[in-house]
Coordinates of C-alpha atoms and ligand atoms in Angstrom, one line a residue:
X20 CA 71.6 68.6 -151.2
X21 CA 74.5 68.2 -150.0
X22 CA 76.4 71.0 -151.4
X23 CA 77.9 71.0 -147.9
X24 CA 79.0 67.5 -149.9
X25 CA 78.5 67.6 -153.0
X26 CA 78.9 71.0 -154.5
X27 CA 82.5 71.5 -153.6
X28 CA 82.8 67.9 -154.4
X29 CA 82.2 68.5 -158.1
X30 CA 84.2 71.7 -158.4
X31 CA 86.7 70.3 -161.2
X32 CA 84.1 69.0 -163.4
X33 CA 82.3 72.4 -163.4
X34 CA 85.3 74.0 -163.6
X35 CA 85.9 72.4 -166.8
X36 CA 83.0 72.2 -168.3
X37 CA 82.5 75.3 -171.6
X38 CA 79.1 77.0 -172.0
X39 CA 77.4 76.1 -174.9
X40 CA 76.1 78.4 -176.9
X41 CA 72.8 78.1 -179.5
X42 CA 70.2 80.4 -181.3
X43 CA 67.9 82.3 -179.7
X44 CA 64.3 82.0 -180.1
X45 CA 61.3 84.3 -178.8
X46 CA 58.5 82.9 -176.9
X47 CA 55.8 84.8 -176.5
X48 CA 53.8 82.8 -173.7
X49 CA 57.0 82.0 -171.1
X50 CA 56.2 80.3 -168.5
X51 CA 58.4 81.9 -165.5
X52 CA 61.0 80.0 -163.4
X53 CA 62.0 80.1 -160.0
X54 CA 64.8 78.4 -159.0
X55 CA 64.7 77.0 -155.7
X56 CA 68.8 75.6 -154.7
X57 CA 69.4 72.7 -152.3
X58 CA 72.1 72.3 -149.8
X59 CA 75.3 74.4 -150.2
X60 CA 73.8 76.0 -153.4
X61 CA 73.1 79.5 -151.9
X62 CA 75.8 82.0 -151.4
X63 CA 76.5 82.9 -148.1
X64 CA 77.6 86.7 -146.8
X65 CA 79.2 87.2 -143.4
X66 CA 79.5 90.2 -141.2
X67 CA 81.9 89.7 -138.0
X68 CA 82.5 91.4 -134.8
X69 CA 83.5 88.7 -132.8
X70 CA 84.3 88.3 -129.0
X71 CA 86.7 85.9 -129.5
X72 CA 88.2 84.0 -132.6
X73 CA 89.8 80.1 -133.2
X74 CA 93.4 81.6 -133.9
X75 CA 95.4 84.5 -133.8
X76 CA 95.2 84.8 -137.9
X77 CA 91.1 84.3 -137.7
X78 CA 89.2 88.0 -138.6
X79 CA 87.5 89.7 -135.3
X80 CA 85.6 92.1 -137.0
X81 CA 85.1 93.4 -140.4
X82 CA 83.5 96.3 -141.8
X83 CA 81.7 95.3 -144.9
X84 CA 80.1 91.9 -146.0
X85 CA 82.7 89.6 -147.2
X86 CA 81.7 86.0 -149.3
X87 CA 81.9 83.1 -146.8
X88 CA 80.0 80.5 -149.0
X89 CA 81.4 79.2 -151.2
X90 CA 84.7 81.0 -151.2
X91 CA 87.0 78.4 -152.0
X92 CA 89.8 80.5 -150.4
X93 CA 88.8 79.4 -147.0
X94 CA 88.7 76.4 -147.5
X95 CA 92.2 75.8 -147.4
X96 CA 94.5 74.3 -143.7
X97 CA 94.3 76.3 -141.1
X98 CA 91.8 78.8 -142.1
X99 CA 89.0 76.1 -142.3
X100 CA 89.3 76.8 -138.7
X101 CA 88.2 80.0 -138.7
X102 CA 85.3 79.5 -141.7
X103 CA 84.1 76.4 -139.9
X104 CA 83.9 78.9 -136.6
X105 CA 81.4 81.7 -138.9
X106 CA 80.0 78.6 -140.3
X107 CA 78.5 76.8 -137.4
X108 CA 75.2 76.7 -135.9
X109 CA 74.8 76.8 -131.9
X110 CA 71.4 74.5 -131.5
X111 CA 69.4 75.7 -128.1
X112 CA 67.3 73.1 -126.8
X113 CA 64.9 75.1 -125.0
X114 CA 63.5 77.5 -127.7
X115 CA 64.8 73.9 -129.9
X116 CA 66.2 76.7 -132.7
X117 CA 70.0 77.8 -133.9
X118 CA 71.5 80.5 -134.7
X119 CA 74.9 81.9 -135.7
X120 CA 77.8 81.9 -133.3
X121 CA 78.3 85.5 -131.3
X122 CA 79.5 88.8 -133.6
X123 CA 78.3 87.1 -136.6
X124 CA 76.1 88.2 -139.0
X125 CA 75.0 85.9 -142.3
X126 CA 72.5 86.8 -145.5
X127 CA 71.8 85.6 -148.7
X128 CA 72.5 87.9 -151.1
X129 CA 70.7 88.2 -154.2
X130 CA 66.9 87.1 -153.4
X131 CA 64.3 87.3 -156.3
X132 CA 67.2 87.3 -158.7
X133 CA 68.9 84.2 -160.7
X134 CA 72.1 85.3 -160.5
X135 CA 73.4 84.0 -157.4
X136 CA 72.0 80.1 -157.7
X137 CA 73.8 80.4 -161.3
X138 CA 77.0 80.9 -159.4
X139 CA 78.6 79.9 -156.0
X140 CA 82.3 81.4 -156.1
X141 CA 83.8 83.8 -157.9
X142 CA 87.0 84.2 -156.1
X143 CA 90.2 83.9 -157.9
X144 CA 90.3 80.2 -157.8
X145 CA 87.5 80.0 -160.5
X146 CA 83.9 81.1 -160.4
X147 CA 81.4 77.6 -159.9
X148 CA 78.5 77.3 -161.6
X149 CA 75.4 75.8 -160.2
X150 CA 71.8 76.7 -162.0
X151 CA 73.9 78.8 -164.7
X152 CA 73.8 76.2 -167.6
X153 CA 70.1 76.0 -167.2
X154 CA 69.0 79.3 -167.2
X155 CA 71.9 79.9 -170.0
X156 CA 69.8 77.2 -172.0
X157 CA 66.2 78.7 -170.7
X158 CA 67.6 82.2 -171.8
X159 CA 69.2 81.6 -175.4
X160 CA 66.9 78.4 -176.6
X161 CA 63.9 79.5 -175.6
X162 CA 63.8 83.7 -175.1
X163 CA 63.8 83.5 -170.9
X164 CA 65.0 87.0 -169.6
X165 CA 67.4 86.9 -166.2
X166 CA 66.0 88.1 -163.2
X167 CA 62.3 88.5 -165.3
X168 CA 61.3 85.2 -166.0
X169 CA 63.7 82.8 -164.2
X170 CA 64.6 84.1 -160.9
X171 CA 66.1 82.4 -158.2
X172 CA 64.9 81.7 -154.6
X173 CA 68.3 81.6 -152.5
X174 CA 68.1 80.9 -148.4
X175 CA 69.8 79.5 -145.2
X176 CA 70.5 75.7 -146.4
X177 CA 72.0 75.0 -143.0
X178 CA 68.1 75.2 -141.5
X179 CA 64.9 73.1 -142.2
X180 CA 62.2 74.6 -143.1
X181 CA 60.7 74.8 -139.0
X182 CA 63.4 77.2 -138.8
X183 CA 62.5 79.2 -142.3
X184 CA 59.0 80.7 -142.0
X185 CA 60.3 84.1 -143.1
X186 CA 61.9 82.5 -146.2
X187 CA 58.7 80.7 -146.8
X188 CA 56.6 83.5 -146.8
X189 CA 59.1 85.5 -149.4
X190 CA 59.2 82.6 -151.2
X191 CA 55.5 82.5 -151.6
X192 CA 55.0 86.5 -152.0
X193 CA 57.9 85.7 -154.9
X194 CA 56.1 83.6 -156.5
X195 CA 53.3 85.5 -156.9
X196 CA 55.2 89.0 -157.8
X197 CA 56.3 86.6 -160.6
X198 CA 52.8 86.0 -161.7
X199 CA 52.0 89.3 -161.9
X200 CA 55.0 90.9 -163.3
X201 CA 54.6 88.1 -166.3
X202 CA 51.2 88.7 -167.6
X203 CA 49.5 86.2 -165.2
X204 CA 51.3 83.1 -166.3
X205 CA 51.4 80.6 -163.7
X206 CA 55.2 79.4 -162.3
X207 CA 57.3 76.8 -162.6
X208 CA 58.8 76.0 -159.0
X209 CA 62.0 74.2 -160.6
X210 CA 63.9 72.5 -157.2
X211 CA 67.5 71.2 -157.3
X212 CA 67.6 68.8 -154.1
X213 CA 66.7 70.0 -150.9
X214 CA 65.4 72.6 -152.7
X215 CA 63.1 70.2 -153.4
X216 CA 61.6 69.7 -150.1
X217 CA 61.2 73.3 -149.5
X218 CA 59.0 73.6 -152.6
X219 CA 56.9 70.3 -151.3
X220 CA 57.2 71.9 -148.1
X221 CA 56.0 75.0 -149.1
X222 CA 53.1 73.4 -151.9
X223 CA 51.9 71.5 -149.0
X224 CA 51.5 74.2 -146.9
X225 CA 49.1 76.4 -149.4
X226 CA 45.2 75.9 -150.7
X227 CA 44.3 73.8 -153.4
X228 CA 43.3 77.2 -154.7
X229 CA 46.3 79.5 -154.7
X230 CA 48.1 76.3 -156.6
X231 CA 45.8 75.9 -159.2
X232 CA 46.0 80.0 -159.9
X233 CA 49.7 80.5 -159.2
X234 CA 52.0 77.2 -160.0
X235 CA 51.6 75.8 -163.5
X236 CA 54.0 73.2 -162.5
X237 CA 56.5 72.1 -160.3
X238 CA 60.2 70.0 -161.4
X239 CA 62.0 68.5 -159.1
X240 CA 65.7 67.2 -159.6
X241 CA 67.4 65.0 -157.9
X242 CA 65.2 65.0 -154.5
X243 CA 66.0 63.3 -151.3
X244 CA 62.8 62.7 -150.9
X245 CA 63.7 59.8 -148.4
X246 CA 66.6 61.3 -147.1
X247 CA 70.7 60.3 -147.8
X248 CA 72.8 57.4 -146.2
X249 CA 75.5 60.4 -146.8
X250 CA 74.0 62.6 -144.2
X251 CA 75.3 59.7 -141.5
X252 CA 78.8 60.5 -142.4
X253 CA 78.7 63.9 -142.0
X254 CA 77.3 63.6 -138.7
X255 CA 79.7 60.5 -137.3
X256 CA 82.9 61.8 -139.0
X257 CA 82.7 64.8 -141.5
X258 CA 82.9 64.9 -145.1
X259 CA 86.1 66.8 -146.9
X260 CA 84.0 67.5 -149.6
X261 CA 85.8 65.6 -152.6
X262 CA 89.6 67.4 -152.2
X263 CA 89.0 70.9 -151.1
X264 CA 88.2 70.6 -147.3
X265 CA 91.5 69.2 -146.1
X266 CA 90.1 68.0 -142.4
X267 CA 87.2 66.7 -142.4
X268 CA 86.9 66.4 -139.1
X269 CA 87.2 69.8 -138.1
X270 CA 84.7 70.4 -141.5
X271 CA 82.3 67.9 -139.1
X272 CA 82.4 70.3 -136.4
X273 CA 79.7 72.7 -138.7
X274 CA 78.0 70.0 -141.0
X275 CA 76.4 68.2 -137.9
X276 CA 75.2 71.7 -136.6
X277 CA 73.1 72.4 -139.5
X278 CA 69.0 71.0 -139.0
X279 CA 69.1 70.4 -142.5
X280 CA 71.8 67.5 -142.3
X281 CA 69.4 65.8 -139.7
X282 CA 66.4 66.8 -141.6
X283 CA 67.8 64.4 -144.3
X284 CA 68.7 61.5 -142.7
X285 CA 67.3 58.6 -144.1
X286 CA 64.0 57.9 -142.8
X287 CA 61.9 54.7 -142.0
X288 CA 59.7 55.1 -144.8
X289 CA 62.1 54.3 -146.8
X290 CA 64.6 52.3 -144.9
X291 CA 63.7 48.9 -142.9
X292 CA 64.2 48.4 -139.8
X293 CA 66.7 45.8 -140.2
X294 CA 68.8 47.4 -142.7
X295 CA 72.0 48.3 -141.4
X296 CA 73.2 51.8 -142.2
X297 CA 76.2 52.1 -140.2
X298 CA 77.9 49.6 -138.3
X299 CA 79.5 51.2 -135.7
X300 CA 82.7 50.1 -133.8
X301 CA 80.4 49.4 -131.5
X302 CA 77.5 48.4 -132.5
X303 CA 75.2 48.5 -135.4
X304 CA 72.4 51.2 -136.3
X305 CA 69.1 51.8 -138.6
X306 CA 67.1 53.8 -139.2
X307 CA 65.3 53.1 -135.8
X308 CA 68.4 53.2 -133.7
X309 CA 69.3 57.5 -134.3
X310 CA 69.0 58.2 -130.6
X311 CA 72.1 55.5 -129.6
X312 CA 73.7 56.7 -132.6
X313 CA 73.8 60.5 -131.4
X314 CA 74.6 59.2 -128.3
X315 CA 77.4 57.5 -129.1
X316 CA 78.9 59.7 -131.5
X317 CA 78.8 62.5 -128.7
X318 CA 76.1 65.1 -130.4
X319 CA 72.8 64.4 -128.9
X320 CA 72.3 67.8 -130.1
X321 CA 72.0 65.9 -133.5
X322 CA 68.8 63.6 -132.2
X323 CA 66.8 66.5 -131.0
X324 CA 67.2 68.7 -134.1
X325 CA 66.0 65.3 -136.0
X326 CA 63.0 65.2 -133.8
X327 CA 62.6 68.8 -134.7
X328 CA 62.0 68.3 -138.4
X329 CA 61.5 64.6 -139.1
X330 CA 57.8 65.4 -139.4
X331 CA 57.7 68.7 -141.7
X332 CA 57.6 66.7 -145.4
X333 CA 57.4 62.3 -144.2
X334 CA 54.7 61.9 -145.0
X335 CA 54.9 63.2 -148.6
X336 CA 51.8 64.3 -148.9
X337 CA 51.5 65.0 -152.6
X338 CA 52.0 68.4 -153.9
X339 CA 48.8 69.2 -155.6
X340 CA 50.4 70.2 -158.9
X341 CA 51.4 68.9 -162.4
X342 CA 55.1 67.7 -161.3
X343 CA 57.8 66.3 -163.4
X344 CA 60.3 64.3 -161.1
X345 CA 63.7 64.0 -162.4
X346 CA 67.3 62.5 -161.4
X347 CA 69.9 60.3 -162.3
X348 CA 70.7 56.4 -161.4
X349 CA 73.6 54.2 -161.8
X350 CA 76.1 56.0 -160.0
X351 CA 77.8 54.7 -157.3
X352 CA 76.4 55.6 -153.9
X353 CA 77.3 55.5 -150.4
X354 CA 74.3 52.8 -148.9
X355 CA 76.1 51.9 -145.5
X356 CA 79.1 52.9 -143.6
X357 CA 81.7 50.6 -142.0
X358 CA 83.7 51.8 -138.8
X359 CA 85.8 48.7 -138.0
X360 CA 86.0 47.5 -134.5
X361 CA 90.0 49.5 -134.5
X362 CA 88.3 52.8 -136.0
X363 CA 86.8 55.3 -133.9
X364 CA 84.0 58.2 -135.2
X365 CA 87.3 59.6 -135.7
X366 CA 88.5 58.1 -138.5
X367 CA 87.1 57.7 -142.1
X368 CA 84.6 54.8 -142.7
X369 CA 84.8 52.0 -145.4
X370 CA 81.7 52.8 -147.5
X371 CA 79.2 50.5 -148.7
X372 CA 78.0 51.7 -152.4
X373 CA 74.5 51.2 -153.7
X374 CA 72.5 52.5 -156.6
X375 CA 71.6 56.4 -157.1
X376 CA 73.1 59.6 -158.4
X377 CA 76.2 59.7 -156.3
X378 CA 75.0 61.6 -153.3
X379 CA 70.9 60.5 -152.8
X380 CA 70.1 56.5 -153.0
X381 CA 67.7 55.9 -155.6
X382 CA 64.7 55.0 -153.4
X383 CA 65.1 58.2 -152.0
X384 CA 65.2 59.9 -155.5
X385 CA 62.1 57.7 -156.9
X386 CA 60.0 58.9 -153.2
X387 CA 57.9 61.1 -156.1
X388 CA 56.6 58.1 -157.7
X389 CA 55.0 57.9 -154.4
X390 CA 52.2 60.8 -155.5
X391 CA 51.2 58.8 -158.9
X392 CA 47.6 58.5 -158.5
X393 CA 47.3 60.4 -154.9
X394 CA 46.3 63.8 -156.7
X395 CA 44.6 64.4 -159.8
X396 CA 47.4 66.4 -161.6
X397 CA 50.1 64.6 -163.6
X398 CA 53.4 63.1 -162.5
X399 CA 55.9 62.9 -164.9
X400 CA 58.8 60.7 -164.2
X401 CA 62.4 60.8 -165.8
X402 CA 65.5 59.3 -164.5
X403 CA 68.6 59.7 -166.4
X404 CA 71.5 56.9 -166.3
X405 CA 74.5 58.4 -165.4
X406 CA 73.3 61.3 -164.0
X407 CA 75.6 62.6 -160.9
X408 CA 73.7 64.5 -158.4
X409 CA 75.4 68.2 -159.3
X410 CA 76.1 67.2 -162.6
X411 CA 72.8 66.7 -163.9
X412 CA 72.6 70.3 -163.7
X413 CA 74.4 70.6 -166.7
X414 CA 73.2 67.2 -168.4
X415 CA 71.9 67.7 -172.3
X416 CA 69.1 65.5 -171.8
X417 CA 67.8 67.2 -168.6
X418 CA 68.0 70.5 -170.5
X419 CA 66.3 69.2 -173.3
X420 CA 63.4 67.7 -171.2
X421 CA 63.2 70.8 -169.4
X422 CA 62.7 72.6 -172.8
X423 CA 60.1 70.8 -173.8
X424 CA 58.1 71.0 -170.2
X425 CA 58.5 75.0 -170.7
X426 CA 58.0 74.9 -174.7
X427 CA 55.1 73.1 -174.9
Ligands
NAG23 C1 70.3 90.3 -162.3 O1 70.5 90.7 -161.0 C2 71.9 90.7 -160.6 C3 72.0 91.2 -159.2 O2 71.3 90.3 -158.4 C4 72.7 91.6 -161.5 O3 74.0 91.6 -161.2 C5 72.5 91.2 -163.0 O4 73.1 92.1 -163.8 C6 71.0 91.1 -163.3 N1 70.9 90.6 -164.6 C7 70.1 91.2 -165.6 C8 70.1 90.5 -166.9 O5 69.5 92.2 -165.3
NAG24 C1 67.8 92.1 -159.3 O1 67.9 92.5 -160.6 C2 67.3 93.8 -160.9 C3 67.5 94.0 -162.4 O2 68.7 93.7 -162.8 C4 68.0 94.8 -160.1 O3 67.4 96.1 -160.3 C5 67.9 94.5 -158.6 O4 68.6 95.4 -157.8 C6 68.4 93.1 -158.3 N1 68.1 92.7 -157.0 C7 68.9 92.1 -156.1 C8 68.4 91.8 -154.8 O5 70.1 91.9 -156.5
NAG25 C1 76.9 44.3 -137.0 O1 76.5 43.7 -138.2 C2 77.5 42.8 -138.7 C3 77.0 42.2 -140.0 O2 76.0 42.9 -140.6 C4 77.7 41.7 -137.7 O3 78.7 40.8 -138.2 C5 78.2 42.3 -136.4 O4 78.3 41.3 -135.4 C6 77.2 43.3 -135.9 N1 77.8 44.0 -134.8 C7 77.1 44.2 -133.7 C8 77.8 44.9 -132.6 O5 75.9 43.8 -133.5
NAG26 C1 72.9 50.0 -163.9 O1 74.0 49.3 -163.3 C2 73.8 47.9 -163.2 C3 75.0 47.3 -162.5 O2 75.3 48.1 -161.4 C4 73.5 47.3 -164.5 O3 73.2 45.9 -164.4 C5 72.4 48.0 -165.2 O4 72.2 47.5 -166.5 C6 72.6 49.4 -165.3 N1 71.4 50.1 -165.8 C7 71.4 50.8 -166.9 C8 70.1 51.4 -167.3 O5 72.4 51.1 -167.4

């Protein structure tokens, strides 16, 4: 999730990181792959003609399709203002939907195909990879062909999935285009964080039928299946996103618009009651206390869009398919926030670290263990020490595992 936190956040190390290379080897009976991204992992395309702009430098109007997400170059001071502007969501309680601010137009490019959840940016600053070190290992370890047998399923992050049914339904017609463009194999639904919970979301929504003919199994990595003591912050005071958002508060402005941030707050299936998540510099909240807490941070807006999409996956109602559950522990995790008495929303809490994978706490990552022995398929469960949230992406012993799943 998070890429809206965490992606950006991990730029440098991606940025660094070489491709490996290794010998090719044929498989005759591939399994296909689609890849389903989580939060920030999808590029974005805008389209403007705009009544009005943020500042004399923001674009009115342009005439072809320009990269908004992630283009590092507007990330920069003072044109945040402007991106933040496209960015946003505008949340009307009466239909209880959002949608883009006036004059502007967003799409996911690149739908069926891997290539854009293998890469974010690719503006002069350094392209970012996301999926590509998987699919690099799927294509040269183990014969996988790009856009044929691993394919990628990119969407609107900033929604929840109340808001997606059009998605849903392409993401259902791809998977079975897949299964009959590959000889009748069955899919592998592989999920990197939210992307996760669109794949339950979508798994809980079919017959027991259509799974058993189309899905041979589903892997999920690094799900928030309980939600993220992270999402807090974003909503209460904004997240700079490691070093490249230099405001963070003006970066809060569009985090807290997006359903999805709601949609994975932590939830009180996972969190007690009297487990303090933020203590405020007024008062103190859980998990039962979200209404004061959007009241008092100003964006009521915030409580309805949770009511909106709180029930779509809480229950966790298994997925009805062999899954293999994946993530990483032992990294160091925000678990509380402190706003001191002299701080306001305004200023940057103290955090309170716990166990996880950096962005997701680990009871939230472990939520698939939840399924063991509620369906009759296998649950295969893998965590990995050390494992960051984005990293683990491009983590030799998730590749390796993921091999073997797809090998054997
Ligand atoms: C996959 O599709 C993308 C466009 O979405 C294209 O740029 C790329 O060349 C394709 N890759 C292959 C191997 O066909
Ligand atoms: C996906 O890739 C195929 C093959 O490379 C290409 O023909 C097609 O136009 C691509 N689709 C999109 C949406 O980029
Ligand atoms: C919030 O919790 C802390 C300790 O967890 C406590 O010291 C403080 O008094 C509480 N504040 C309020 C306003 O209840
Ligand atoms: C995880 O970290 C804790 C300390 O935070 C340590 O006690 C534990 O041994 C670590 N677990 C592993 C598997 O490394």
């Amino acid at each position: 999730m998070k890429g809206v936190l965490s992606v950006a956040g991990c730029l440098i190390i991606c940025l660094l990181r070489q491709c490996e290379t290794a010998p090719s080897v044929a498989n005759k009976n591939i399994s296909p792959v689609i890849l389903v991204p989580g939060d920030g992992g999808s590029q974005f395309e805008a389209r403007l003609d705009k009544p009005s702009v943020q500042h004399i430098f923001c674009t009115y109007k342009t005439e072809n399709w320009y990269s908004l997400w992630l283009n590092l170059e507007l990330l920069g001071p003072y044109i945040l203002d402007c991106f933040v502007d496209n960015m946003k969501l505008t949340y009307d309680p009466v239909t209880r939907t959002t949608k883009n601010q006036p004059g502007v137009e967003i799409r996911q490019p690149g739908f069926g195909n891997s290539s854009s959840v293998e890469w974010l940016d690719s503006s002069q600053l350094g392209a970012t990879s996301y999926f590509y070190h998987i699919v690099e290992s799927l294509v040269k370890d183990l014969g996988y062909k790009r856009n044929v047998t691993v394919r990628g399923a990119p969407y609107d992050f900033r929604k929840a999935p109340n808001e997606m049914a059009d998605y849903l339904s392409a993401l259902k017609n791809l998977v079975e285009d897949t299964y009959a463009k590959n000889n009748e194999q069955p899919v592998v639904l592989m999920g990197h964080s939210m992307g996760n919970l669109y794949i339950l979301y979508l798994l809980n929504h079919q017959p027991q039928a259509w799974k058993d003919k189309y899905i041979r199994s589903f892997i999920s990595i690094a799900g928030p299946y309980g939600g993220a003591v992270k999402t807090l912050r974003l909503m209460a005071s904004g997240d700079n996103l490691g070093v490249f958002v230099v405001n963070p508060l003006t970066a809060r402005q569009q985090q807290r618009t997006m359903p999805s941030t709601s949609w994975l707050l932590p939830y009180d299936s996972f969190w007690a009651e009297d487990e303090v998540l933020v203590h405020g510099p007024s008062a103190n909240y859980t998990v039962r206390d979200y209404k004061k807490f959007f009241d008092d941070i100003k964006y009521p807006d915030g409580y309805s869009m949770r009511q909106d999409t709180e029930e779509l996956i809480k229950n966790l109602e298994a997925p009805g398919v062999e899954v293999h559950c994946i993530h990483g522990v032992n990294v160091s995790t925000p678990a509380a926030l402190s706003y001191s008495k002299s701080k306001s929303y305004e200023k940057q809490p103290d955090v309170i670290t716990g166990d996880g994978d950096g962005t997701v706490n680990v009871r939230s990552l472990q939520g698939c263990q939840r399924w063991i022995g509620k369906q009759k398929e296998d649950v295969f469960y893998h965590q990995v020490v050390g494992a960051e949230h984005l990293a683990i992406l491009n983590n030799a012993e998730v590749k390796a595992y993921i091999a073997k799943v797809l090998s054997s």
